[in-house]
Short mmCIF file of C-alpha atoms and ligand atoms in Angstrom, two decimals:
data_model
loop_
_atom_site.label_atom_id
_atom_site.label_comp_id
_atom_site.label_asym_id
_atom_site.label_seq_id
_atom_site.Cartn_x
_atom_site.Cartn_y
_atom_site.Cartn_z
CA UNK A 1 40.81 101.95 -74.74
CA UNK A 2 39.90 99.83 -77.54
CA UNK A 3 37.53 100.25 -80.29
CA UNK A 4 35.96 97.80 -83.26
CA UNK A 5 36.66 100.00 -86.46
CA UNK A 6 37.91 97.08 -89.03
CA UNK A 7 37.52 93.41 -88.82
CA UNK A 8 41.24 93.17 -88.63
CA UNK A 9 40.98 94.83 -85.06
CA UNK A 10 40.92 91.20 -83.51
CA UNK A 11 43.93 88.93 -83.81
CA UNK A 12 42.53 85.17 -84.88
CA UNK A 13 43.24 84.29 -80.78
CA UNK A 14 41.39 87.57 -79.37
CA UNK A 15 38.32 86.68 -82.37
CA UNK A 16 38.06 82.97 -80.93
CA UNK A 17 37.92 84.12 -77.54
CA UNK A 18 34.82 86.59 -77.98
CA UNK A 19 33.34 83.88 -80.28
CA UNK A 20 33.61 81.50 -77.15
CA UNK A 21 32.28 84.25 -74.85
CA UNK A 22 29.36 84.38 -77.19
CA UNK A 23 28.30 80.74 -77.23
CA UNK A 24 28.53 81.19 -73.38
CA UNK A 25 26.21 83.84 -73.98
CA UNK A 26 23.95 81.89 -76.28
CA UNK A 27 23.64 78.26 -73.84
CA UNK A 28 23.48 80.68 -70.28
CA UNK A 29 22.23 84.38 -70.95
CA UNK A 30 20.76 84.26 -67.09
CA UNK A 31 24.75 84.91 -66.34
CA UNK A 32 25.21 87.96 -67.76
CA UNK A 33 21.81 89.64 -67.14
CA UNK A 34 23.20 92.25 -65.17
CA UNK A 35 27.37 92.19 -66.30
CA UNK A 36 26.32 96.35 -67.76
CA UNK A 37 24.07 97.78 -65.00
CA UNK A 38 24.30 101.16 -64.92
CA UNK A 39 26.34 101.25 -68.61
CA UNK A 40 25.21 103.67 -71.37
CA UNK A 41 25.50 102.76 -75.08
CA UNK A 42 24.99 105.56 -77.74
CA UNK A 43 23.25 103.94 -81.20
CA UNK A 44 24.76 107.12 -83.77
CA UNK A 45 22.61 105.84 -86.71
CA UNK A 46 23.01 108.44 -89.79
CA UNK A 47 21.93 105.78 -92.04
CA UNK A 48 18.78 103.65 -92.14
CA UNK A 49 19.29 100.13 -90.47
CA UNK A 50 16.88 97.70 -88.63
CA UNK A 51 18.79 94.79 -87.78
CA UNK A 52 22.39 96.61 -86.95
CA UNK A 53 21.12 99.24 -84.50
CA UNK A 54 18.38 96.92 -82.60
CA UNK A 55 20.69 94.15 -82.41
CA UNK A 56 22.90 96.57 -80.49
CA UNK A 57 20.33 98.07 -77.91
CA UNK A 58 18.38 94.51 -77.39
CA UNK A 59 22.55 93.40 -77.07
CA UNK A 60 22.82 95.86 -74.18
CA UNK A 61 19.16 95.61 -72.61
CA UNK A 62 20.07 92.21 -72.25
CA UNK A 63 23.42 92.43 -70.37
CA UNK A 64 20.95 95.24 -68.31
CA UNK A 65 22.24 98.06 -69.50
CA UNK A 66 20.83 100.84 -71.36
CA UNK A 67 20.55 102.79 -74.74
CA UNK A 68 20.06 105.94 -76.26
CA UNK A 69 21.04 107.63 -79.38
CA UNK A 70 19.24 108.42 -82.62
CA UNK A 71 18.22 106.70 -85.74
CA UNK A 72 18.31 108.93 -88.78
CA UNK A 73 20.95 112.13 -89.53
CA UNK A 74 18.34 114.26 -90.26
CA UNK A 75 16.87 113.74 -86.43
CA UNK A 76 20.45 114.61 -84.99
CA UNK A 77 22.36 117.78 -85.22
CA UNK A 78 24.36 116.35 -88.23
CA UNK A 79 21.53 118.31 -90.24
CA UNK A 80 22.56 121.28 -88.47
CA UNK A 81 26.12 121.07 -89.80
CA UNK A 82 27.57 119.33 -86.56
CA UNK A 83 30.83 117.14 -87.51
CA UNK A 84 31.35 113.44 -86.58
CA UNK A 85 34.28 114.87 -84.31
CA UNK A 86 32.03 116.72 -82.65
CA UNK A 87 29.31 114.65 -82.42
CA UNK A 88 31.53 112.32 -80.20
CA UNK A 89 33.16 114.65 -78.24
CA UNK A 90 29.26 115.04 -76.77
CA UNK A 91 28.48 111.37 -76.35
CA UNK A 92 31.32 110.65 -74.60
CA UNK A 93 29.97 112.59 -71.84
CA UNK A 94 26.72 110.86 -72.41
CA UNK A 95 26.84 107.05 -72.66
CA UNK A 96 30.26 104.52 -71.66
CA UNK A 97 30.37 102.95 -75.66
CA UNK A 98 28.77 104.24 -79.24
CA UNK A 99 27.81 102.18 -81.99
CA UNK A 100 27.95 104.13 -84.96
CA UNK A 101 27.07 103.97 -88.57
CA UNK A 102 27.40 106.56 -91.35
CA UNK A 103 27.19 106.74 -95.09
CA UNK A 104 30.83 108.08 -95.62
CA UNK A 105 33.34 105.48 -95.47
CA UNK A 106 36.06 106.28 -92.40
CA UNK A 107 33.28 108.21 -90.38
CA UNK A 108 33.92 105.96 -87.70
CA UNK A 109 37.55 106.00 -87.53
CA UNK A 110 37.91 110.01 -87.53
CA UNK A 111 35.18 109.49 -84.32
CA UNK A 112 37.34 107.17 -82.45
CA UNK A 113 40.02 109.91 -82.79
CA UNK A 114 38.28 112.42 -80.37
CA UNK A 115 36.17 109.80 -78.67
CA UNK A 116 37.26 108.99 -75.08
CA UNK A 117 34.94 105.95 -75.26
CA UNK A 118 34.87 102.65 -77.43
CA UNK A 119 33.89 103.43 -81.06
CA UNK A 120 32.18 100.09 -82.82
CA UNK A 121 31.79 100.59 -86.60
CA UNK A 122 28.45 99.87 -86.80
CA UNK A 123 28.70 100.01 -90.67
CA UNK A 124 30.40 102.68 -92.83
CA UNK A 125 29.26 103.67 -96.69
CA UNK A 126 30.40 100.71 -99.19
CA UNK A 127 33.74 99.77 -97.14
CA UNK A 128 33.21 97.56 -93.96
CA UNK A 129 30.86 96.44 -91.21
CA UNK A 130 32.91 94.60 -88.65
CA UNK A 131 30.22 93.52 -86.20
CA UNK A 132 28.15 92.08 -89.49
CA UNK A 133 30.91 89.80 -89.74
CA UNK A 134 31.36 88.88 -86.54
CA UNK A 135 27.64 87.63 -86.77
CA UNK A 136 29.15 85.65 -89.90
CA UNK A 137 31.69 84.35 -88.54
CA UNK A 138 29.69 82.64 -85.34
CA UNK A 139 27.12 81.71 -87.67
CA UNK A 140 29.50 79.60 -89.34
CA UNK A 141 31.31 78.35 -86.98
CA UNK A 142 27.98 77.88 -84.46
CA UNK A 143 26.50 75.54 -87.54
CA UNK A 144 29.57 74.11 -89.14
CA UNK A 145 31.98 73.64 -86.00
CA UNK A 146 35.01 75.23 -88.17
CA UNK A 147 36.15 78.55 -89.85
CA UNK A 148 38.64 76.68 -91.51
CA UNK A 149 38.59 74.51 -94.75
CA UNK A 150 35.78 76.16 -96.46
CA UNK A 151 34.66 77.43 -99.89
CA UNK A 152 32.64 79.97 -99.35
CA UNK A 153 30.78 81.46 -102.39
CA UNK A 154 29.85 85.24 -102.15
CA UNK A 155 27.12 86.21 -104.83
CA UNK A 156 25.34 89.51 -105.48
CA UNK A 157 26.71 93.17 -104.84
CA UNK A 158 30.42 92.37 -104.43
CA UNK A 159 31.25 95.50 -105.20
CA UNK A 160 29.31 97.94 -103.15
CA UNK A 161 28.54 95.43 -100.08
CA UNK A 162 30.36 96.02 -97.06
CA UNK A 163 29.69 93.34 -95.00
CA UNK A 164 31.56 90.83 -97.85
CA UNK A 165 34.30 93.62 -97.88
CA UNK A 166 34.92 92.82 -94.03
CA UNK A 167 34.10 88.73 -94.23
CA UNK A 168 36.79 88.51 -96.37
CA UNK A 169 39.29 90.19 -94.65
CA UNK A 170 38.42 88.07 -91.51
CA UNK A 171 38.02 84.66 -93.43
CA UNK A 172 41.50 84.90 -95.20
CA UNK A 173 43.40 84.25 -91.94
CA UNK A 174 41.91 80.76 -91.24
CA UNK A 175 43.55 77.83 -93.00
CA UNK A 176 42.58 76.17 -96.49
CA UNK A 177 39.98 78.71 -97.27
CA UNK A 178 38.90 79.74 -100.77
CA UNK A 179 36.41 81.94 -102.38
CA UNK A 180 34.15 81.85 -105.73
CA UNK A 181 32.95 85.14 -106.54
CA UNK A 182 29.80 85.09 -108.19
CA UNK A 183 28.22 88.79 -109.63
CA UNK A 184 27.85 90.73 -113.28
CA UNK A 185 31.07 92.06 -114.05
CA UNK A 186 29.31 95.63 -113.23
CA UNK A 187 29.66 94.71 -109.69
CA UNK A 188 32.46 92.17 -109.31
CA UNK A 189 34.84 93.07 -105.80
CA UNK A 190 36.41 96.31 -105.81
CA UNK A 191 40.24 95.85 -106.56
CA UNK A 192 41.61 97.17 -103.15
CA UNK A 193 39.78 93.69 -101.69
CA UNK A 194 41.01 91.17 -104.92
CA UNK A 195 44.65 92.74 -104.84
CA UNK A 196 45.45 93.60 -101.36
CA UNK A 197 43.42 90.82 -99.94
CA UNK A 198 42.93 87.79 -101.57
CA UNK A 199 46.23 87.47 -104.11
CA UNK A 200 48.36 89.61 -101.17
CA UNK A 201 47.33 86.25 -99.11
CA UNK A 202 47.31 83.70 -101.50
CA UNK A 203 43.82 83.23 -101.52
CA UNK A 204 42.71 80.94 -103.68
CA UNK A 205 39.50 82.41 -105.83
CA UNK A 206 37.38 82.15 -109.20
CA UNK A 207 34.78 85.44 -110.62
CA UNK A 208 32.19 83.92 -112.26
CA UNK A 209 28.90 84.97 -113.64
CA UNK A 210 26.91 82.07 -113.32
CA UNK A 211 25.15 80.99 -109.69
CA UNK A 212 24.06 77.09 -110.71
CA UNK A 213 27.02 76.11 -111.74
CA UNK A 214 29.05 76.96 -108.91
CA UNK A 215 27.02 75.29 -106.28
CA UNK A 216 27.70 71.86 -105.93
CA UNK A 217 31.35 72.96 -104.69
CA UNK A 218 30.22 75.22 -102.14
CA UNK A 219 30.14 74.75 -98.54
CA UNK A 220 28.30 78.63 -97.90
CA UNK A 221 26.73 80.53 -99.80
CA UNK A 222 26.82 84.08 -99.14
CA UNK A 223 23.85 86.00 -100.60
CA UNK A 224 23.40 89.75 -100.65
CA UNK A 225 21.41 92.16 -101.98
CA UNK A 226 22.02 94.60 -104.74
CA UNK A 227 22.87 97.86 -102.81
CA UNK A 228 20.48 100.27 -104.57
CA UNK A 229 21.64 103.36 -102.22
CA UNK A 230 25.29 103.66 -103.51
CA UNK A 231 24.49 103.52 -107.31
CA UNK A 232 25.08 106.67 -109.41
CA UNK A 233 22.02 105.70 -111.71
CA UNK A 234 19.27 104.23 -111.37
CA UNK A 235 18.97 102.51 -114.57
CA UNK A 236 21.92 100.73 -113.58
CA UNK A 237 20.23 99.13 -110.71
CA UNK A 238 17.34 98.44 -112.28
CA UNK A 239 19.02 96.62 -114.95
CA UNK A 240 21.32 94.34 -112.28
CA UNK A 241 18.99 94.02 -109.01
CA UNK A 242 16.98 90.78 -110.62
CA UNK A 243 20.50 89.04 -111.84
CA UNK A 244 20.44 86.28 -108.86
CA UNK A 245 17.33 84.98 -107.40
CA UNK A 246 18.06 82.09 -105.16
CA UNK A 247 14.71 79.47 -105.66
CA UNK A 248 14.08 75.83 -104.66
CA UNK A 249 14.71 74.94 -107.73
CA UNK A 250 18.52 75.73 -107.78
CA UNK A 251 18.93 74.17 -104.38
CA UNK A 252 19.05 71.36 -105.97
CA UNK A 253 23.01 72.10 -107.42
CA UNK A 254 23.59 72.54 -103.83
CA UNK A 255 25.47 69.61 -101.87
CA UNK A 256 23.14 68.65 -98.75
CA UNK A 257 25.53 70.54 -96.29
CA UNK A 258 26.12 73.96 -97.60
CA UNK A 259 24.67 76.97 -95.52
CA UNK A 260 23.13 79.79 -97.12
CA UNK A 261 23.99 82.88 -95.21
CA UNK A 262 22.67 86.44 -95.96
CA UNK A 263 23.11 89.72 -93.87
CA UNK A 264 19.66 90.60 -94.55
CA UNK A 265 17.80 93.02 -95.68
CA UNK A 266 16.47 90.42 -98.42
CA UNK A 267 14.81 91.83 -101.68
CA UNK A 268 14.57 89.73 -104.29
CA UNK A 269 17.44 87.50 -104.03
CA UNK A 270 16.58 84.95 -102.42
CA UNK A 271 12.81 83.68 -103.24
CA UNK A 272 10.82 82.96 -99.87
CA UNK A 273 9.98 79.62 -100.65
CA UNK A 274 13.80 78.90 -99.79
CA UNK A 275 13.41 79.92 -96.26
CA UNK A 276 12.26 76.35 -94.83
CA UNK A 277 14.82 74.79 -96.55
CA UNK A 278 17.15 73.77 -93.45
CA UNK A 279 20.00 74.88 -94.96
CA UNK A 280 18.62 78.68 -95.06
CA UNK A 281 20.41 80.15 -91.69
CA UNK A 282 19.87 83.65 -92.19
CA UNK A 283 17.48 84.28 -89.79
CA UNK A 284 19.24 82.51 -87.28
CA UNK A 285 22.29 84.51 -88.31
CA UNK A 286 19.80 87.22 -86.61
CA UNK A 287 19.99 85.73 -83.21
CA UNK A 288 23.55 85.28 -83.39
CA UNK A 289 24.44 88.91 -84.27
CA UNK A 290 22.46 89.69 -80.83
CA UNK A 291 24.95 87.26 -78.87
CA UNK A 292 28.31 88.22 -80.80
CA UNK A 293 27.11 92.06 -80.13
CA UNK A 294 26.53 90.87 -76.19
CA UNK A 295 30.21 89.47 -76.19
CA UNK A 296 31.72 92.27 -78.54
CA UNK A 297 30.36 95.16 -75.78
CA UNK A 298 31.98 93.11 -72.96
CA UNK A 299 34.92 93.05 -74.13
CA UNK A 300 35.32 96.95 -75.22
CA UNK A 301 34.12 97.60 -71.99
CA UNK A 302 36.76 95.06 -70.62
CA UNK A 303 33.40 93.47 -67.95
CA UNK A 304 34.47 89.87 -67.05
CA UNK A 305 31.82 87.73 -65.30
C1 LIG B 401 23.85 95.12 -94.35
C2 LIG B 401 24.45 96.50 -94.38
O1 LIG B 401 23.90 97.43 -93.79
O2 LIG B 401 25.50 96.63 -94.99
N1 LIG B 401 22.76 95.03 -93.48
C3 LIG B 401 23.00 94.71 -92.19
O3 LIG B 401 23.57 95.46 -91.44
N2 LIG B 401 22.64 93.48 -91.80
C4 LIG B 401 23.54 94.58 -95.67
C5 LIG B 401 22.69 95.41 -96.59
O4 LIG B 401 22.24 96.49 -96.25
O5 LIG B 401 22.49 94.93 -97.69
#
């Protein structure tokens, strides 16, 4: 049994091959309209999300199976003192794969321990969110036909932001990538990501403070917001969530071909005035997280059509 814990679960080969399934997805969904009848998958949501968890069920409602699960930890029997291990134990006997997410990082891992169905981390704490990137990933390579030769600059929350946490683990094994890291120092990338990562690899990368200026060399620009949950003060926050605001008027540093990507929620980071600029993808980065999801629950639950 196979689960989707880290964005490193997928070798390169296996990650092209549910990419592909995906597209095939996107350009004939009439296909697999009924690949999970009679399949169960279990949303365990003890954190708030919008996207993430209805991506997943309107995933599985469209491959005709169907969902259940809960939104919230206070509206499951976490509140109650019930542990993740437990927890699992029970939905394995309800549903055939669980999507979970949870604010403490490894939550999903110590589930796929007991669970005797797939686990997909559906997001845990500050650390990863696999299936975020997998949205990234087809995004890009949907819209630029490569994952390889690209500079890709990440701006915003690089420190408490999962989902550039797991992009970068899954960009640095394509060829001739490289990264500019743009943030306040306050919340540059944690050193378990710049160390282990990016210099363990090779990875060519810059930190710098200043958004304009890096532009013209970009090919994607990765936007994200500040993440005002996992600060310790709120003065903090309040003092760094303004720092980037993405307008029309710095498009113009941009060269006519780079992407702007963003996992969404937005807040302030990216004015809305941006959004019919055709080189603002995010919300179709929405539709393809509902395809990668579609091809990501296939595959875990090994269905071939
Ligand atoms: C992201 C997350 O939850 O980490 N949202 C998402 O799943 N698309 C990004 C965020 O919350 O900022």
């Amino acid at each position: 049994m196979r689960h989707l814990l880290s964005p490193l679960d997928f070798k390169v080969e296996e990650l092209d091959e549910l990419l592909n399934l995906a597209s095939d997805i996107e350009k004939n969904p009439e296909k697999y309209k009924h690949a999970c009848d009679g399949k169960k998958l279990a949303t365990l949501f003890y954190e708030p999300s919008t996207r993430t968890r209805l991506s997943f069920e309107s995933a599985m409602l469209s491959l005709g199976g169907n969902v259940l699960g809960f939104a919230s930890a206070d509206s499951s029997s976490a509140s109650k003192g019930e542990s993740v291990s437990d927890t699992i134990r029970i939905i394995s006997c309800y549903a055939d794969i669980c999507a979970m997410r949870h604010p403490k990082e490894g939550a999903p891992t110590v589930a796929a321990e007991k669970s005797s169905i797939p686990v997909i981390n559906a997001g845990d704490g500050g650390h990863q969110h696999p299936t975020q990137t997998l949205t990234d990933l087809m995004t890009i390579r949907s819209l630029k036909g490569h994952l390889d030769n690209l500079t890709i600059g990440l701006c915003g929350d690089l420190k408490f932001g999962r989902t550039v946490h797991s992009l970068i683990n899954a960009l640095v094994r394509y060829d001739n990538i490289s990264f500019v890291l743009i943030s306040p120092k306050e919340l540059q990338l944690p050193d378990y990501i710049r160390q282990d990562v990016l210099e363990a690899n090779n990875i060519p990368y810059k930190e710098v403070e200043q958004l304009e200026t890096s532009m013209p060399e970009l090919d994607i620009l990765y936007m994200t917001r500040v993440q005002r949950e996992r600060f310790f003060n709120e003065d903090d926050y309040v003092r760094l969530k303004d720092r980037y605001v993405l307008t029309k008027e710095k498009m113009q540093y941009a060269n006519e071909n780079m992407l702007i990507l963003h996992p969404l929620p937005r807040v302030n980071e990216i004015s809305v005035e941006v959004d019919d600029d055709p080189r603002a993808v995010y919300f179709k980065q929405v539709q393809y997280g509902v395809y990668v999801r579609m091809a990501l629950i296939l595959t875990l639950l090994n269905i071939k059509v």
